[in-house]
Structures are given as C-alpha cells and as structure tokens.
Amino acid sequence: MVDSPPEATTAAAPAPVPAASRRRHVLRSAGLVVSVAVLAVVVVLGIAVGAKQIPLDQVWHGVFHYSGDDTDVVVHDLRVPRTLLGLIVGAALGLGGTVMQALTRNPLADPGLLGINAGAAAAVVSAISFFGVTSLTGYVWFAFAGAAAVWGAVYVLGGTRGATPVRLALAGTALTAVLIGYINAVNLMDSAALDRMRFWTVGSLASATMPTVTQIAPFLAAGGVLALLIARPLNAVALGDDQARALGARLTRTRVLAMLAITLLCGGATAACGPIVYVGLMVPHAVRAVTGPDLRWILPYSAVLSPVLLLGADVLGRIVARPGELQVGIVTAVIGGPVFIYLVRRRRMAQL
C-alpha cells in the first residue's frame, strides 16, 4: 500500500506566516496612532508655550474666540501660523529625507548634507539681493530651481549610474561648502539683504504667517502625495538596480519622480523657513527601528514624527532663551550633530 502525500500537512505549514504578518501590521498601525497622538500633544505645546507665558484659558480664547487684544494676537496671529508651518515643513523634511535615503541607498543622506537646502537657500538669497524679490510667492520658484539644480549637480558629480553613497555625500558636501561661501559673500556685500535674511538663513519659524502657510502648503502637499505614491517602486530601487529590474521596477521613471518629490518638498520647505538640517536624517533612522525597511510604513511614520522633532525643537528654543529665543535651525543642528556622529560611527563599526 502506497502512502498518500501529506497534502494536509503541507497546506497547513504556511499558516503561521499570515498570522505573524497581521501581528506586525497591527503593531505598526498602533505605533502610527500613538505617533499621531504625540504629534497632537506637541502641536498643543507649540501654541501654548512661548517666550511669553500665557495662561491656558487665554490660549484657548485666542484660538477659538479671537477678540483682537494683545494676548489673542500673540496666540492667533503668531503662534498658530508658526505651529502650522512647523507641522507641514517638518513633514516635508521627513518625507524628503526618507525618499533621498532610498533613492541614493545612503542611510546618511539628508537634504542638508547633500546640498539640496543650500541650493535652495543660495537661489533665494540671489532672488532677494539681485532681483529685489521679497515675497514667498516670488522666491519659492527660485528655491525650487536651486534645489533641482544642486540635486542634479550632486547626482552628476557622484557618477550618475555609478553613483555610490560615498561619492554622493562628498559631492554634496563640496557643493554645500561652495554655496555657503556664496551666501555669506552676498550677505556681506548687501547689508539690506542681510537684515532681511539673517533669521531665515539659520532656519526659523518665527516669521510665519497664515499667508505663508497657505502659499507653501500646495507645493508641500503635492510633493508629499508623490512621495507616498512611489513608496512601492522605491522599495525595489533601495535593493539595487539589478534586483529592481528583476522585480519589474521602472528605474528611470522612479528616479525622476523621486527627484521631483525631493525638489518640491525640500525646495518648498527651505523657501518657507530657511535651511533646516538633520530633521530628514534623524527621523527615518528612528522610524526604521520600529517599521523595518518597508517604505510604505517609513514614509507615513516620518511624515508624522518629523513635525514632532521640528516643533519640539522650536518649543525648546523658545524656553531656554527666555525672554528671547533660539531659532529652530540652531536647535536642530545642536541636536543633530551628535546624532550624525553616532550614526557614522555605528555604520563604520558595522563595516569592520
């Protein structure tokens, strides 16, 4: 008598895999909900806490029952736009950094480290100093052009198809140094431009207004939606060109769309509040510890947690220097510098 094949056993073997997958999905979803709750708390702190101490009942009155007195003006006309701008700019920087890291396959890639922010800043400084542009709607296009030009230059200098993370980082560092020198030279030659740009060039949310938020939001929203839509092909690109082709990914189209998303996100964010570094570097690293390498989860997490970092840094800057304040770009640089050194050392030790 011939034994029948163990069909039932073979069919039942894969059963634990979907269960584990569902468990991971539930945990990731729960983590995202918790992240949104944390963001909500930080948003409230951004409105309630500042260089000037205002009781919570007056903060509530300023937000929902605006009457025009001095306290309401501080809350409604200054803190609310500042918080909203930090919310959308933080999300943009987090998404831009995540897309850049996936595209370059460089976990240390960041819009600031690869020169994208410096390119946008140099273009805006040129627009203000040489063309007399003073409004956001005027120089946002310069920011997009500068970001795109530098991103293209970094990619070419890095070797295009043969670009490696090290080459891209070196090219971005070199271009950033040149552009920072150019920005400083323009500022020294034009004192009027320096007065207009002195807070903007270090990265600041202090000059935020509701028109700034409404004017920049469509660009950042377009870049954010595009970044989320290309998450699946970017997962393939992050594996390497050969594996991406084997999986059917269209490399050229994915790269072009990713570069467009980075330009919209980083150019728009820089135009709105100046070059802010390390946000797009730190948050994706923290997120990967929870989500793993899947960009379909990393991108939403980064969009939620990056504003937590940016708004938290802004609130901290208002508290530590009362009655004045530290600009948010300074605070993120102070926090991000040691984190960057730690990541570099950890990556180097892993390669030994």
Coordinates of C-alpha atoms in Angstrom, one line a residue:
M1 CA 0.0 0.0 0.0
V2 CA 1.4 3.4 -1.0
D3 CA 1.1 6.2 1.4
S4 CA -0.7 9.3 0.2
P5 CA 1.3 12.5 0.1
P6 CA 0.9 14.7 3.2
E7 CA -1.2 17.3 1.5
A8 CA -2.9 18.5 4.6
T9 CA 0.4 18.9 6.4
T10 CA 2.0 20.8 3.5
A11 CA -1.1 23.1 3.2
A12 CA -1.1 23.8 6.9
A13 CA 2.6 24.7 7.1
P14 CA 2.4 28.3 5.8
A15 CA -0.4 29.2 8.3
P16 CA 1.8 31.0 10.9
V17 CA 3.2 33.4 8.3
P18 CA 0.0 35.4 7.7
A19 CA -0.6 35.5 11.5
A20 CA 2.8 37.0 12.1
S21 CA 2.2 39.4 9.2
R22 CA -1.1 40.5 10.7
R23 CA 0.6 40.9 14.1
R24 CA 3.3 43.2 12.6
H25 CA 0.6 45.2 10.7
V26 CA -1.4 45.7 13.9
L27 CA 1.7 46.8 15.8
R28 CA 2.8 49.2 13.1
S29 CA -0.7 50.6 12.9
A30 CA -0.9 51.0 16.7
G31 CA 2.5 52.8 16.6
L32 CA 1.3 55.1 13.9
V33 CA -1.8 56.0 16.0
V34 CA 0.4 56.7 19.0
S35 CA 2.7 58.9 16.9
V36 CA -0.3 60.9 15.8
A37 CA -1.3 61.4 19.4
V38 CA 2.2 62.5 20.3
L39 CA 2.1 65.0 17.4
A40 CA -1.2 66.3 18.6
V41 CA 0.4 67.0 22.1
V42 CA 3.4 68.8 20.5
V43 CA 1.0 70.9 18.4
V44 CA -0.8 72.0 21.5
L45 CA 2.5 72.8 23.2
G46 CA 3.6 74.8 20.1
I47 CA 0.5 77.0 20.6
A48 CA 0.5 77.1 24.4
V49 CA 4.2 77.6 25.1
G50 CA 6.4 80.5 24.1
A51 CA 8.8 83.2 25.2
K52 CA 5.8 85.0 26.7
Q53 CA 3.9 83.0 29.4
I54 CA 0.2 82.9 28.7
P55 CA -2.4 81.0 30.8
L56 CA -4.1 78.1 29.1
D57 CA -7.5 79.7 29.3
Q58 CA -6.3 82.7 27.4
V59 CA -4.6 80.5 24.9
W60 CA -7.9 78.7 24.3
H61 CA -9.6 82.1 24.0
G62 CA -7.0 83.3 21.5
V63 CA -7.5 80.2 19.3
F64 CA -11.3 79.9 19.3
H65 CA -12.6 83.2 20.5
Y66 CA -10.4 85.8 18.9
S67 CA -11.2 89.3 20.1
G68 CA -8.1 91.3 18.9
D69 CA -6.5 92.1 22.3
D70 CA -2.7 91.7 22.7
T71 CA -2.8 88.1 24.1
D72 CA -5.1 86.9 21.3
V73 CA -2.8 88.5 18.7
V74 CA 0.2 86.6 20.1
V75 CA -1.7 83.3 20.1
H76 CA -3.8 83.6 17.0
D77 CA -1.6 85.6 14.6
L78 CA 1.9 84.4 15.8
R79 CA 1.8 81.0 17.4
V80 CA -0.9 79.3 15.4
P81 CA 0.7 80.1 12.0
R82 CA 4.1 79.2 13.4
T83 CA 2.9 75.9 14.6
L84 CA 1.1 75.1 11.3
L85 CA 4.2 76.0 9.3
G86 CA 6.3 73.8 11.5
L87 CA 3.8 71.0 11.0
I88 CA 3.9 71.0 7.2
V89 CA 7.6 71.8 6.9
G90 CA 8.6 69.1 9.4
A91 CA 6.5 66.5 7.4
A92 CA 8.1 67.7 4.2
L93 CA 11.7 67.4 5.5
G94 CA 11.0 63.9 6.9
L95 CA 9.5 62.7 3.7
G96 CA 12.2 64.3 1.6
G97 CA 15.0 62.8 3.7
T98 CA 13.4 59.3 3.5
V99 CA 13.0 59.4 -0.3
M100 CA 16.5 60.7 -0.7
Q101 CA 17.9 57.9 1.5
A102 CA 16.0 55.3 -0.5
L103 CA 17.0 56.8 -3.9
T104 CA 20.7 57.1 -3.1
R105 CA 20.8 53.9 -1.0
N106 CA 22.7 56.0 1.6
P107 CA 21.3 55.9 5.1
L108 CA 23.2 59.1 5.9
A109 CA 21.6 61.1 3.1
D110 CA 19.8 64.3 4.1
P111 CA 18.6 67.3 2.2
G112 CA 21.1 69.4 4.2
L113 CA 24.0 67.0 3.9
L114 CA 23.6 66.6 0.1
G115 CA 23.4 70.3 -0.6
I116 CA 19.7 70.5 -1.6
N117 CA 18.8 73.0 1.2
A118 CA 22.0 75.0 0.4
G119 CA 21.0 75.2 -3.3
A120 CA 17.5 76.4 -2.5
A121 CA 19.0 78.9 0.0
A122 CA 21.5 80.2 -2.5
A123 CA 18.8 80.8 -5.1
V124 CA 16.6 82.6 -2.6
V125 CA 19.4 84.8 -1.4
S126 CA 20.1 85.7 -5.1
A127 CA 16.5 86.5 -5.7
I128 CA 16.4 88.8 -2.6
S129 CA 19.7 90.5 -3.2
F130 CA 19.8 90.9 -7.0
F131 CA 16.2 90.9 -8.1
G132 CA 14.6 92.6 -5.1
V133 CA 12.2 89.7 -4.5
T134 CA 10.7 89.9 -1.0
S135 CA 7.5 87.7 -1.1
L136 CA 7.3 84.0 -0.7
T137 CA 5.3 83.6 -3.9
G138 CA 8.1 85.4 -5.7
Y139 CA 11.2 83.5 -4.4
V140 CA 9.6 80.0 -4.0
W141 CA 10.3 79.4 -7.7
F142 CA 13.9 80.3 -7.1
A143 CA 14.1 77.8 -4.3
F144 CA 12.7 75.0 -6.5
A145 CA 15.2 75.9 -9.2
G146 CA 18.1 76.0 -6.8
A147 CA 17.2 72.7 -5.2
A148 CA 16.7 71.0 -8.5
A149 CA 20.0 72.3 -9.9
V150 CA 22.1 71.2 -7.0
W151 CA 20.4 67.8 -6.8
G152 CA 21.2 67.3 -10.5
A153 CA 24.8 68.5 -10.0
V154 CA 25.3 66.2 -7.0
Y155 CA 24.0 63.2 -9.0
V156 CA 26.2 64.0 -11.9
L157 CA 29.3 64.6 -9.8
G158 CA 28.6 61.4 -7.9
G159 CA 28.8 59.4 -11.1
T160 CA 25.1 59.2 -12.2
R161 CA 24.5 55.4 -12.7
G162 CA 27.7 54.5 -10.9
A163 CA 27.0 56.9 -8.0
T164 CA 27.8 55.4 -4.6
P165 CA 26.7 56.8 -1.2
V166 CA 30.2 58.0 -0.5
R167 CA 30.5 59.8 -3.9
L168 CA 27.1 61.5 -3.4
A169 CA 28.0 62.6 0.1
L170 CA 31.3 64.0 -1.0
A171 CA 29.7 65.8 -3.9
G172 CA 27.0 67.2 -1.7
T173 CA 29.5 68.3 1.0
A174 CA 31.7 70.1 -1.6
L175 CA 28.7 71.9 -3.2
T176 CA 27.3 72.9 0.2
A177 CA 30.6 74.5 1.2
V178 CA 30.8 76.4 -2.1
L179 CA 27.2 77.6 -1.8
I180 CA 27.5 78.6 1.9
G181 CA 30.6 80.7 0.9
Y182 CA 28.5 82.3 -1.9
I183 CA 25.6 83.1 0.5
N184 CA 27.9 84.6 3.1
A185 CA 29.6 86.8 0.4
V186 CA 26.2 88.1 -0.9
N187 CA 25.2 88.9 2.6
L188 CA 28.4 90.8 3.3
M189 CA 28.0 92.8 0.1
D190 CA 24.3 93.7 0.6
S191 CA 23.6 94.8 4.2
A192 CA 19.9 95.4 3.4
A193 CA 19.6 91.8 2.2
L194 CA 21.4 90.6 5.3
D195 CA 18.9 92.3 7.5
R196 CA 16.0 90.5 5.6
M197 CA 17.8 87.2 5.6
R198 CA 19.6 87.0 8.9
F199 CA 16.9 84.8 10.7
W200 CA 15.9 83.0 7.5
T201 CA 19.4 81.7 6.7
V202 CA 19.7 79.9 10.0
G203 CA 16.3 78.2 9.7
S204 CA 13.4 79.9 11.5
L205 CA 9.7 79.6 12.0
A206 CA 9.5 82.9 13.8
S207 CA 8.3 84.9 10.8
A208 CA 5.5 82.5 9.9
T209 CA 2.1 84.0 8.8
M210 CA -1.1 82.4 7.6
P211 CA -0.4 83.6 4.0
T212 CA 3.0 81.8 4.2
V213 CA 1.3 78.6 5.3
T214 CA -1.4 78.8 2.6
Q215 CA 1.0 79.7 -0.2
I216 CA 3.5 76.9 0.5
A217 CA 1.1 74.2 1.5
P218 CA 0.0 73.1 -2.0
F219 CA 3.7 72.6 -3.1
L220 CA 4.5 70.5 0.0
A221 CA 1.2 68.6 -0.3
A222 CA 2.0 67.7 -4.0
G223 CA 5.5 66.5 -3.0
G224 CA 4.2 64.5 -0.1
V225 CA 1.5 62.8 -2.1
L226 CA 4.0 62.0 -4.8
A227 CA 6.5 60.6 -2.2
L228 CA 3.8 58.3 -0.8
L229 CA 2.7 57.1 -4.2
I230 CA 6.2 55.9 -5.2
A231 CA 6.8 54.0 -2.0
R232 CA 6.5 50.6 -3.6
P233 CA 8.8 51.2 -6.5
L234 CA 11.3 52.9 -4.2
N235 CA 11.3 49.7 -2.1
A236 CA 12.6 47.9 -5.2
V237 CA 15.1 50.7 -6.0
A238 CA 16.5 50.5 -2.5
L239 CA 17.5 46.9 -3.2
G240 CA 19.8 47.8 -6.0
D241 CA 19.4 48.4 -9.8
D242 CA 19.7 44.7 -10.8
Q243 CA 17.2 43.5 -8.3
A244 CA 14.9 46.4 -9.0
R245 CA 14.9 45.5 -12.7
A246 CA 14.2 41.8 -11.9
L247 CA 11.2 43.0 -9.8
G248 CA 9.9 45.0 -12.8
A249 CA 10.6 48.5 -11.4
R250 CA 10.9 51.3 -13.9
L251 CA 14.1 52.8 -12.6
T252 CA 14.3 56.0 -14.8
R253 CA 10.7 56.9 -14.1
T254 CA 11.0 56.2 -10.4
R255 CA 14.2 58.3 -10.1
V256 CA 12.6 61.2 -12.0
L257 CA 9.5 61.1 -9.8
A258 CA 11.6 60.8 -6.6
M259 CA 13.8 63.8 -7.6
L260 CA 10.6 65.8 -8.4
A261 CA 9.2 64.9 -4.9
I262 CA 12.5 65.9 -3.2
T263 CA 12.6 69.2 -5.1
L264 CA 9.0 70.1 -4.1
L265 CA 9.4 69.0 -0.5
C266 CA 12.9 70.4 0.2
G267 CA 12.7 73.5 -2.0
G268 CA 9.3 74.5 -0.6
A269 CA 10.4 73.9 3.0
T270 CA 13.5 75.9 2.5
A271 CA 11.7 78.8 0.8
A272 CA 9.2 78.9 3.7
C273 CA 11.6 79.0 6.7
G274 CA 15.2 78.7 5.5
P275 CA 17.6 75.7 5.5
I276 CA 17.0 73.4 8.4
V277 CA 19.3 70.4 8.7
Y278 CA 19.2 66.9 10.3
V279 CA 15.5 66.5 10.5
G280 CA 15.4 64.4 7.4
L281 CA 18.3 62.4 8.7
M282 CA 17.4 61.6 12.3
V283 CA 13.7 60.7 12.0
P284 CA 13.9 58.0 9.3
H285 CA 16.7 56.2 11.3
A286 CA 14.5 56.2 14.4
V287 CA 11.5 55.0 12.4
R288 CA 13.3 52.0 10.8
A289 CA 13.8 50.6 14.3
V290 CA 10.0 50.2 14.5
T291 CA 8.8 49.6 10.9
G292 CA 11.7 47.8 9.3
P293 CA 12.9 48.7 5.8
D294 CA 9.4 48.9 4.2
L295 CA 9.0 52.5 2.8
R296 CA 5.2 52.1 2.8
W297 CA 5.5 52.4 6.6
I298 CA 8.6 54.5 6.9
L299 CA 7.1 57.4 4.9
P300 CA 3.9 57.8 6.9
Y301 CA 5.8 57.5 10.2
S302 CA 8.4 60.1 9.0
A303 CA 5.6 62.4 8.0
V304 CA 4.1 62.3 11.5
L305 CA 7.3 62.2 13.6
S306 CA 9.4 64.7 11.8
P307 CA 7.0 67.6 12.8
V308 CA 7.3 66.2 16.4
L309 CA 11.0 66.8 16.2
L310 CA 10.8 70.2 14.5
L311 CA 8.0 71.6 16.7
G312 CA 9.7 70.2 19.8
A313 CA 12.9 71.9 18.9
D314 CA 11.1 75.1 18.2
V315 CA 9.4 75.0 21.6
L316 CA 12.7 74.2 23.3
G317 CA 14.3 77.2 21.6
R318 CA 11.6 79.4 23.0
I319 CA 12.0 78.1 26.5
V320 CA 15.8 78.0 27.0
A321 CA 16.4 81.6 25.9
R322 CA 13.5 83.5 27.6
P323 CA 12.7 86.3 27.1
G324 CA 14.4 85.8 23.7
E325 CA 14.5 82.6 21.7
L326 CA 16.9 80.3 19.7
Q327 CA 16.0 79.8 16.1
V328 CA 14.8 76.2 15.4
G329 CA 17.6 75.7 12.8
I330 CA 20.2 76.2 15.6
V331 CA 18.4 73.8 17.9
T332 CA 18.1 71.0 15.3
A333 CA 21.8 71.5 14.4
V334 CA 22.9 71.2 18.0
I335 CA 20.8 68.0 18.5
G336 CA 21.5 66.6 15.0
G337 CA 25.3 67.0 15.1
P338 CA 26.0 64.4 17.8
V339 CA 23.3 62.1 16.4
F340 CA 25.0 62.2 13.0
I341 CA 28.4 61.4 14.5
Y342 CA 26.9 58.5 16.3
L343 CA 25.3 57.1 13.1
V344 CA 28.6 57.4 11.2
R345 CA 30.5 55.6 13.9
R346 CA 27.9 52.9 14.2
R347 CA 27.9 52.4 10.4
R348 CA 31.7 52.3 10.4
M349 CA 31.8 49.7 13.2
A350 CA 29.3 47.6 11.4
Q351 CA 31.5 47.5 8.3
L352 CA 34.6 46.4 10.2

